[in-house]
Short mmCIF file of C-alpha atoms and ligand atoms in Angstrom, two decimals:
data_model
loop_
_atom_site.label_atom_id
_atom_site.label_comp_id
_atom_site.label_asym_id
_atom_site.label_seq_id
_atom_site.Cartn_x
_atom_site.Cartn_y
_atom_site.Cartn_z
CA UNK A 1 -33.81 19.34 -10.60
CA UNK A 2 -35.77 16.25 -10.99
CA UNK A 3 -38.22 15.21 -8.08
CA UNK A 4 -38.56 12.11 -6.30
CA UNK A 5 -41.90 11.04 -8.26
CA UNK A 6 -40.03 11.53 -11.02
CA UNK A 7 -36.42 9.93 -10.33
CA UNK A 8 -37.32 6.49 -11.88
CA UNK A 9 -38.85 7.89 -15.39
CA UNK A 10 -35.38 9.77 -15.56
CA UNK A 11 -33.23 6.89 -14.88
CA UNK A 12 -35.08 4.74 -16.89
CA UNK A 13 -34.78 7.97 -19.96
CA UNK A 14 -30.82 7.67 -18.84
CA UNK A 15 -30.26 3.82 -19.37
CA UNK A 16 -30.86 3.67 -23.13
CA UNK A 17 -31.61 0.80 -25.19
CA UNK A 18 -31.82 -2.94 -23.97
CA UNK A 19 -29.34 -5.38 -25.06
CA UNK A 20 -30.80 -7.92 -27.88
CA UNK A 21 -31.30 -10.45 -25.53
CA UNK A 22 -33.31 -8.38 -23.04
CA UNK A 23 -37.17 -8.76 -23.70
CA UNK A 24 -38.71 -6.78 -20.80
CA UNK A 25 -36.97 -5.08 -18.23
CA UNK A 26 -37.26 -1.78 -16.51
CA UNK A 27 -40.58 -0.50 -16.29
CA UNK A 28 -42.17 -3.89 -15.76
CA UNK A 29 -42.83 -6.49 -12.55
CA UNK A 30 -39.77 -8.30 -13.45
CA UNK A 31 -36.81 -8.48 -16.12
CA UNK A 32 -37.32 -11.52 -18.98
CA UNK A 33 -34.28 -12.09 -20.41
CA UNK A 34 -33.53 -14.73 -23.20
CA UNK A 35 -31.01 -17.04 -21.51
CA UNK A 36 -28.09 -19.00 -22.91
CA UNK A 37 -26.93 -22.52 -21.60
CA UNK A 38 -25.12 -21.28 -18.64
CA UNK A 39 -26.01 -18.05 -16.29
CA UNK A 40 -23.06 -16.19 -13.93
CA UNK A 41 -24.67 -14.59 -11.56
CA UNK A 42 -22.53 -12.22 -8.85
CA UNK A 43 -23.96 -9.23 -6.30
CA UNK A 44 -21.82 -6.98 -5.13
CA UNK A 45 -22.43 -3.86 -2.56
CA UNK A 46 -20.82 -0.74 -2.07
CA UNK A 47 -21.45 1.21 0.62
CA UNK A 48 -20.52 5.38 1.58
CA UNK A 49 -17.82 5.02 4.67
CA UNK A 50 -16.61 1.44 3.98
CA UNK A 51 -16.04 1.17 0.12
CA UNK A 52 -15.53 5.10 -0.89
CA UNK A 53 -16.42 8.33 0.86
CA UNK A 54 -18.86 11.37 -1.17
CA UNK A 55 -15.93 13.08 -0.06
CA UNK A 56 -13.19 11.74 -2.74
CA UNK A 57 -16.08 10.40 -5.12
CA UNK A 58 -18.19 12.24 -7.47
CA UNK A 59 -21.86 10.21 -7.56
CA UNK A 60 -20.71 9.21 -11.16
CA UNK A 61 -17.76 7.55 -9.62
CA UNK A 62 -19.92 5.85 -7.57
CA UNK A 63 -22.39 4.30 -10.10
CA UNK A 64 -19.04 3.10 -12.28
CA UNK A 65 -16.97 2.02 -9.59
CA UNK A 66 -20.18 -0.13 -8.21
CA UNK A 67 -20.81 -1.72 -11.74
CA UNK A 68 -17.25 -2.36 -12.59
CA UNK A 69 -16.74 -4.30 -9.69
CA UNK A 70 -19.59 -6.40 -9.74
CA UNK A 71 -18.14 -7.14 -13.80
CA UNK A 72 -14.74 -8.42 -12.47
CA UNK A 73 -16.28 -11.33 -10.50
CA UNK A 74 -17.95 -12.25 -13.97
CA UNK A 75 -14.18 -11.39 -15.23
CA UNK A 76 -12.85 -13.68 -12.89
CA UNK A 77 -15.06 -16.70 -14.01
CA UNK A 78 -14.31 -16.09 -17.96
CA UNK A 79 -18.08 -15.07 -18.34
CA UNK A 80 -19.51 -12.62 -20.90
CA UNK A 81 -21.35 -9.59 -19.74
CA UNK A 82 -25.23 -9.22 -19.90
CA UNK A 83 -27.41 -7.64 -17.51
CA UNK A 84 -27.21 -5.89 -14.30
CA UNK A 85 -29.92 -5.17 -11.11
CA UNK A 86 -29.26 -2.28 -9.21
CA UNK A 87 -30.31 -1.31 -5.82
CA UNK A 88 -29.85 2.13 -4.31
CA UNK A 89 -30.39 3.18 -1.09
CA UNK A 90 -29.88 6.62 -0.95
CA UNK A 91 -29.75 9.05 2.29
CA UNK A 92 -32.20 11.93 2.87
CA UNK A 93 -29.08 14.64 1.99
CA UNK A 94 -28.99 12.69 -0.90
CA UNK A 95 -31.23 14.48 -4.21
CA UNK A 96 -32.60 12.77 -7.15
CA UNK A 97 -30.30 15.11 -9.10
CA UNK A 98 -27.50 13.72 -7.62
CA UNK A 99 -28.67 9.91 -8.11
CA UNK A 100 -29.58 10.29 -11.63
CA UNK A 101 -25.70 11.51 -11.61
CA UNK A 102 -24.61 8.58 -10.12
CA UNK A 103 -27.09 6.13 -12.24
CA UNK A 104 -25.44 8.21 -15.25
CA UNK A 105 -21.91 7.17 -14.80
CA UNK A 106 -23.08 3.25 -14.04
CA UNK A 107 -24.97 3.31 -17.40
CA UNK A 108 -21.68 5.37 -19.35
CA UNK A 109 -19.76 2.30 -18.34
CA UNK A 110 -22.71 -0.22 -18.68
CA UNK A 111 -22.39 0.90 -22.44
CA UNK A 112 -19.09 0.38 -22.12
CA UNK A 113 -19.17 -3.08 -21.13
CA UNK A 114 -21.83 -4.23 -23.29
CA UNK A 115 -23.68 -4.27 -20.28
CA UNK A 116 -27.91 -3.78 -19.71
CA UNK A 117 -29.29 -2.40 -16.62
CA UNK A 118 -32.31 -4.53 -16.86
CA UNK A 119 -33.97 -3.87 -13.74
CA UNK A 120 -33.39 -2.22 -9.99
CA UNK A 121 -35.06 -0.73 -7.22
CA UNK A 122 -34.23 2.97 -5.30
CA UNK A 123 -35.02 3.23 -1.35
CA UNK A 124 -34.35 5.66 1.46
CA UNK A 125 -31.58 4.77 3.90
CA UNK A 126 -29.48 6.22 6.35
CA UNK A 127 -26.49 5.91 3.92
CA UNK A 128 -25.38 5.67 0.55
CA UNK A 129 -25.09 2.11 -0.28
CA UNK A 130 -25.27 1.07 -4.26
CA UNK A 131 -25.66 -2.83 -4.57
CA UNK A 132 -25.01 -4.43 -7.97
CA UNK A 133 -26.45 -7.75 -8.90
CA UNK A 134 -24.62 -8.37 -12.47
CA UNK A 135 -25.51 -11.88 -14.79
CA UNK A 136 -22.94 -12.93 -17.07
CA UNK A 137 -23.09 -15.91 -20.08
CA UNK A 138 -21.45 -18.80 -21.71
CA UNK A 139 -22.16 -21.71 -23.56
CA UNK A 140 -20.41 -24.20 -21.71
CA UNK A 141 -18.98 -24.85 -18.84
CA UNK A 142 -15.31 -25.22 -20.58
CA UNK A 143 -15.70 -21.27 -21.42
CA UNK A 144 -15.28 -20.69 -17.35
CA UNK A 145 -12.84 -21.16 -14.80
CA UNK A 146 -13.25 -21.32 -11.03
CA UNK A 147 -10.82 -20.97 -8.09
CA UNK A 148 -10.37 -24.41 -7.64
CA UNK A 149 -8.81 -25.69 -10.35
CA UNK A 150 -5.19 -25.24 -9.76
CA UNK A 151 -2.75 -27.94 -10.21
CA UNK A 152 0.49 -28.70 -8.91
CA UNK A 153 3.03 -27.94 -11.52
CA UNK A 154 0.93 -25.11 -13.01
CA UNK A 155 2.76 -21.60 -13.00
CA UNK A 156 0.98 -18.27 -11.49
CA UNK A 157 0.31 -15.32 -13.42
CA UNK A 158 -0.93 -11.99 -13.46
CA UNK A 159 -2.59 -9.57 -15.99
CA UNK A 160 -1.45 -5.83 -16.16
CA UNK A 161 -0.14 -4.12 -13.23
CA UNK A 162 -0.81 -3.43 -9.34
CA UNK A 163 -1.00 -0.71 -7.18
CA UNK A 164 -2.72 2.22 -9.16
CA UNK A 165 -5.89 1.97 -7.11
CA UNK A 166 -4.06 1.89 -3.55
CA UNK A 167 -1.47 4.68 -4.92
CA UNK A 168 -4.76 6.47 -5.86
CA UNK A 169 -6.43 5.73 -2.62
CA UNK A 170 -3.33 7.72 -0.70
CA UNK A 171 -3.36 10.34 -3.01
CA UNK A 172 -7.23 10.96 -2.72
CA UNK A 173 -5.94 10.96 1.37
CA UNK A 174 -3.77 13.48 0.86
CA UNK A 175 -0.81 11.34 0.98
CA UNK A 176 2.69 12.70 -1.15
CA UNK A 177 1.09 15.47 -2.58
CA UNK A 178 3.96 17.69 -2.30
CA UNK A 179 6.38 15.54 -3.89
CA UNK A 180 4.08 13.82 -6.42
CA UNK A 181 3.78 15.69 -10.10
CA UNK A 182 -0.17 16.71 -10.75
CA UNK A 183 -0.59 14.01 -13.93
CA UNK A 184 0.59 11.12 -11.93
CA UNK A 185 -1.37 12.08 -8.96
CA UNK A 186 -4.61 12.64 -11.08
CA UNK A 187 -3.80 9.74 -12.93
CA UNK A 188 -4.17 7.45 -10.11
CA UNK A 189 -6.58 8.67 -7.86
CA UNK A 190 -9.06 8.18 -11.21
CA UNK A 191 -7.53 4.69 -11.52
CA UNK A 192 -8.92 4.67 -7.42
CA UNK A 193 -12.19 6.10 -8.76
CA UNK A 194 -12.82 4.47 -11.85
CA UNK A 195 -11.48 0.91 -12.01
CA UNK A 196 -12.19 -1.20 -15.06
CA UNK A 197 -12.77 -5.20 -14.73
CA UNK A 198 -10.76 -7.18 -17.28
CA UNK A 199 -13.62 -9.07 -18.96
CA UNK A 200 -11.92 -9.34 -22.20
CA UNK A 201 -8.90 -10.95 -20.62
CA UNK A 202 -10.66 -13.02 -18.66
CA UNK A 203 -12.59 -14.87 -21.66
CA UNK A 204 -9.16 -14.54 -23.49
CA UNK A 205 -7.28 -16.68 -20.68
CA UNK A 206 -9.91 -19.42 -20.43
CA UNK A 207 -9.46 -20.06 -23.86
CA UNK A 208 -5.94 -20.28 -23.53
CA UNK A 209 -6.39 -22.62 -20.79
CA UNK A 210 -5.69 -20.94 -17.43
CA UNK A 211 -7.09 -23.59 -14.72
CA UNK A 212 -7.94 -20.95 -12.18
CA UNK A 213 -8.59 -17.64 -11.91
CA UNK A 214 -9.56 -14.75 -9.43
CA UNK A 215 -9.86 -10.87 -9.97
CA UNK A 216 -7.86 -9.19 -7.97
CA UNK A 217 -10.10 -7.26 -5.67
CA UNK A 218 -9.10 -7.43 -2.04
CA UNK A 219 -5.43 -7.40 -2.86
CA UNK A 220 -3.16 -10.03 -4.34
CA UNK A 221 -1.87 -11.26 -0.76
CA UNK A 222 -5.24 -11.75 -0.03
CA UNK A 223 -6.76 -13.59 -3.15
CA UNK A 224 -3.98 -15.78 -3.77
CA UNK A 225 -4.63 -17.15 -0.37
CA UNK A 226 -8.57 -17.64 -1.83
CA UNK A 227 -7.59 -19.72 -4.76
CA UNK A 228 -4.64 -21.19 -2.80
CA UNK A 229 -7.42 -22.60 -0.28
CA UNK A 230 -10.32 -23.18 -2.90
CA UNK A 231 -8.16 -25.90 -4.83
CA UNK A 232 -6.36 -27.09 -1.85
CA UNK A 233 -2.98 -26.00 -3.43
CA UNK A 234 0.35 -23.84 -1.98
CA UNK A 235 1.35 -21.40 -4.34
CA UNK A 236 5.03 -20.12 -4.12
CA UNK A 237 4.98 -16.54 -5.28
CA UNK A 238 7.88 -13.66 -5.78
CA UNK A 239 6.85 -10.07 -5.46
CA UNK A 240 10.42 -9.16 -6.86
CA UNK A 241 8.53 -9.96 -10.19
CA UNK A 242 5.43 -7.89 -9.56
CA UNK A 243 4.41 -5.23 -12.48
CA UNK A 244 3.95 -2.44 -10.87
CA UNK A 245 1.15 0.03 -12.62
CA UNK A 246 2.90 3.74 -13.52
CA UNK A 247 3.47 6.23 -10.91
CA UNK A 248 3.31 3.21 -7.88
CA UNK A 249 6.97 3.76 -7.16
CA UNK A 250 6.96 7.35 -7.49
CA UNK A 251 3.88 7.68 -4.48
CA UNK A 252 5.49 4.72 -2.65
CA UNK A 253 8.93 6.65 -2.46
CA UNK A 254 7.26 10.13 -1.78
CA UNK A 255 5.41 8.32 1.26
CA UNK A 256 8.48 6.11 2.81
CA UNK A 257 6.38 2.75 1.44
CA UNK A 258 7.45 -0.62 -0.38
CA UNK A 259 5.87 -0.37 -3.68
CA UNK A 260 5.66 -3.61 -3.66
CA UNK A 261 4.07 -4.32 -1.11
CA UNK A 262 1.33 -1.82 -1.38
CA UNK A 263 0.63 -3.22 -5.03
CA UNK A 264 0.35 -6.84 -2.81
CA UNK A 265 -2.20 -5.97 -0.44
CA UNK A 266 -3.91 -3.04 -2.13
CA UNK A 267 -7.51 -4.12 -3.50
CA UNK A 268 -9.52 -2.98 -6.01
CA UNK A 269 -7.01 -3.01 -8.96
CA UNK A 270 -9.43 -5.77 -10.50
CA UNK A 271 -6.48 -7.33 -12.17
CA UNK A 272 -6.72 -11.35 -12.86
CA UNK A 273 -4.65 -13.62 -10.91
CA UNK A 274 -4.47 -16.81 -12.32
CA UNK A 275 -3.00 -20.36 -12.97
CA UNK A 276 -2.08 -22.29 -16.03
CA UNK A 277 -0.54 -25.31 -17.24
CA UNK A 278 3.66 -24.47 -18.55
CA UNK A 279 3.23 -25.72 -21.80
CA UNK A 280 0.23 -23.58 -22.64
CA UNK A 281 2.12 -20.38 -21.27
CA UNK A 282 3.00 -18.78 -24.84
CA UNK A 283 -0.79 -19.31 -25.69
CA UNK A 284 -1.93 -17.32 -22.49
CA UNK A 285 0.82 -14.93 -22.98
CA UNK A 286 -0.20 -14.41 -26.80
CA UNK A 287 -3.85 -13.63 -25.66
CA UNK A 288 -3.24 -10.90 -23.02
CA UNK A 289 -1.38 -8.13 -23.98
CA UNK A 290 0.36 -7.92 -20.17
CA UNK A 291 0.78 -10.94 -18.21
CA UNK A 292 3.66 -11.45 -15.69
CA UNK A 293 4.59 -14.92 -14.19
CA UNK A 294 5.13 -14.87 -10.44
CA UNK A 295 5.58 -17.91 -9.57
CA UNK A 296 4.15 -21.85 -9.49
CA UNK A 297 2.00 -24.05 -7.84
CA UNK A 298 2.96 -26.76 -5.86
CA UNK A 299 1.37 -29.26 -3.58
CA UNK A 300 0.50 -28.57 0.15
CA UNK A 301 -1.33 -25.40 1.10
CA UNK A 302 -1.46 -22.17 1.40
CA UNK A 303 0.70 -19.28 0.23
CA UNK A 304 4.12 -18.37 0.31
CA UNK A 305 5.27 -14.77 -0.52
CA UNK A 306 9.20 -14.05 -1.08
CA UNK A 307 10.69 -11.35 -2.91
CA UNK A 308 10.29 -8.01 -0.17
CA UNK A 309 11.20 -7.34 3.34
CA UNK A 310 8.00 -8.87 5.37
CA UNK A 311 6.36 -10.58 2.84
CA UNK A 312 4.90 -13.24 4.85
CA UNK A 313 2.93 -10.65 6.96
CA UNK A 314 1.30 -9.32 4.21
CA UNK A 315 -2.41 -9.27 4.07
CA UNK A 316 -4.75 -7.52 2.32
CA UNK A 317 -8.77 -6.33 2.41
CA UNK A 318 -10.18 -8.71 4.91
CA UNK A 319 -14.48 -9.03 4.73
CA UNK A 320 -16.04 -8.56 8.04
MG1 LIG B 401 -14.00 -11.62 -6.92
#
């Protein structure tokens, strides 16, 4: 059992070596870092109640799940990874033991990533909140893509497949357990616990010229509308086309659900969502190893959704 005193020595013993282009970081005032042309900078906060519950998450799931989605923002925007900031706030139930657990599974997939934790801070609180300030890097500003660069006449595409991270979210509720087979259920409730953000693909796509591009983090109902409304576009989308991650059907059919729909407005799946001119399709297609066309851009606003009963109703995470 580590004390208090002691907690930041031990996290600091747990975070390893510093990336090449870190020249101070923990342990001193401030972080120096040795920049490149153009910093990505994102914060994102979980928080015990609202994000994930101690309950269904082990503290290590809790340090990765923080980090990884902090890293799909930078994902999102094409950017490489480099250092993360991390704030905990940790409740008086709450040992040092348990938050050099949690700081352990945010530096397993900091080394992952080819991520540094560079610097951070720990304070008391009434609740478990973990806040994640991550900085990503490129040369130029070609190498990223924003939401609001969508043209009409571009198609609409997604990486990999939906719905593992709601699926898991039921399961970790309790939901379909008795007609659900153990892999599959264990399968996604870790896909729930431990996302991963798609930073290769989203370099990979940029390259290949996608226009815009958000992660998929509230839900795809949700962030279409986002980059629908950030370059004042309509995008026409079918969910008949959706990919659907493995085992989604089988919990959506043990639990009277539309897979597809709760692969369209479940969040956290940290996919890409993204747009792209037609001819450069087989280029973008060529560069990810998954990437499903669901439908095109066209001018006007907003987003239509076709392709399952209620689709226009569909909504998913909403902030606030
Ligand atoms: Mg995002």
């Amino acid at each position: 059992m580590v004390r208090e005193s002691e907690l930041i020595v031990a996290i600091r013993q747990v975070l390893g070596a510093p990336g090449e282009r870190v020249v101070r970081w923990t342990g001193d005032d401030a972080a120096v870092v040795r920049a490149r042309p153009l910093a990505v900078t994102s914060i994102d906060t979980v928080a015990d109640g609202t994000h994930f519950t101690l309950a269904t998450h082990s503290p290590a799931d809790v340090g990765h799940k923080a980090l990884a989605a902090a890293l799909s923002d930078l994902a999102a925007m094409g950017a490489e990874p480099g250092e993360a900031y991390v704030s905990l706030a940790l409740p008086a139930g709450f040992s040092p033991a348990l938050a050099l657990e949690l700081v352990r599974g945010l530096a397993t997939h900091a080394l992952e990533t080819g991520t540094t934790v560079a610097g951070g801070d720990v304070v008391r609180s009434g609740a478990l909140v973990v806040s994640v300030a991550v900085t990503g890097w490129a040369e130029s500003e070609g190498e990223l893509a924003g939401r609001d660069g969508a043209r009409p006449g571009d198609l609409v595409a997604v990486t990999g497949a939906l719905g593992a991270s709601a699926a898991g979210l039921l399961v970790l509720e309790g939901a379909g357990s008795a007609d659900l087979d153990e892999a599959t259920a264990s399968r996604l409730a870790e896909r729930h616990r431990r996302p991963t953000a798609r930073l290769g693909a989203g370099r990979a796509l940029v390259a290949a010229g996608a226009t815009a591009m958000i992660d998929v983090s509230d839900g795809l109902a949700t962030d279409a509308r986002h980059l629908a409304s950030a370059s004042k576009v309509r995008l026409e989308l079918s969910l008949a086309a959706l990919p659907l991650a493995p085992g989604v059907e089988d919990l959506a059919s043990a639990t009277g659900r539309d897979a597809r729909a709760l692969a369209a407005t479940g969040g956290e799946d940290y996919e890409l969502l993204l747009t792209l001119p037609v001819d450069r399709w087989d280029e973008a297609a060529a560069a990810e190893t998954r990437l499903t066309r669901l439908g095109s851009v066209v001018s006007g606003e907003g987003l239509e959704l076709t392709g399952v009963r209620g689709a226009k109703r569909l909504h998913g995470y909403e902030h606030l």
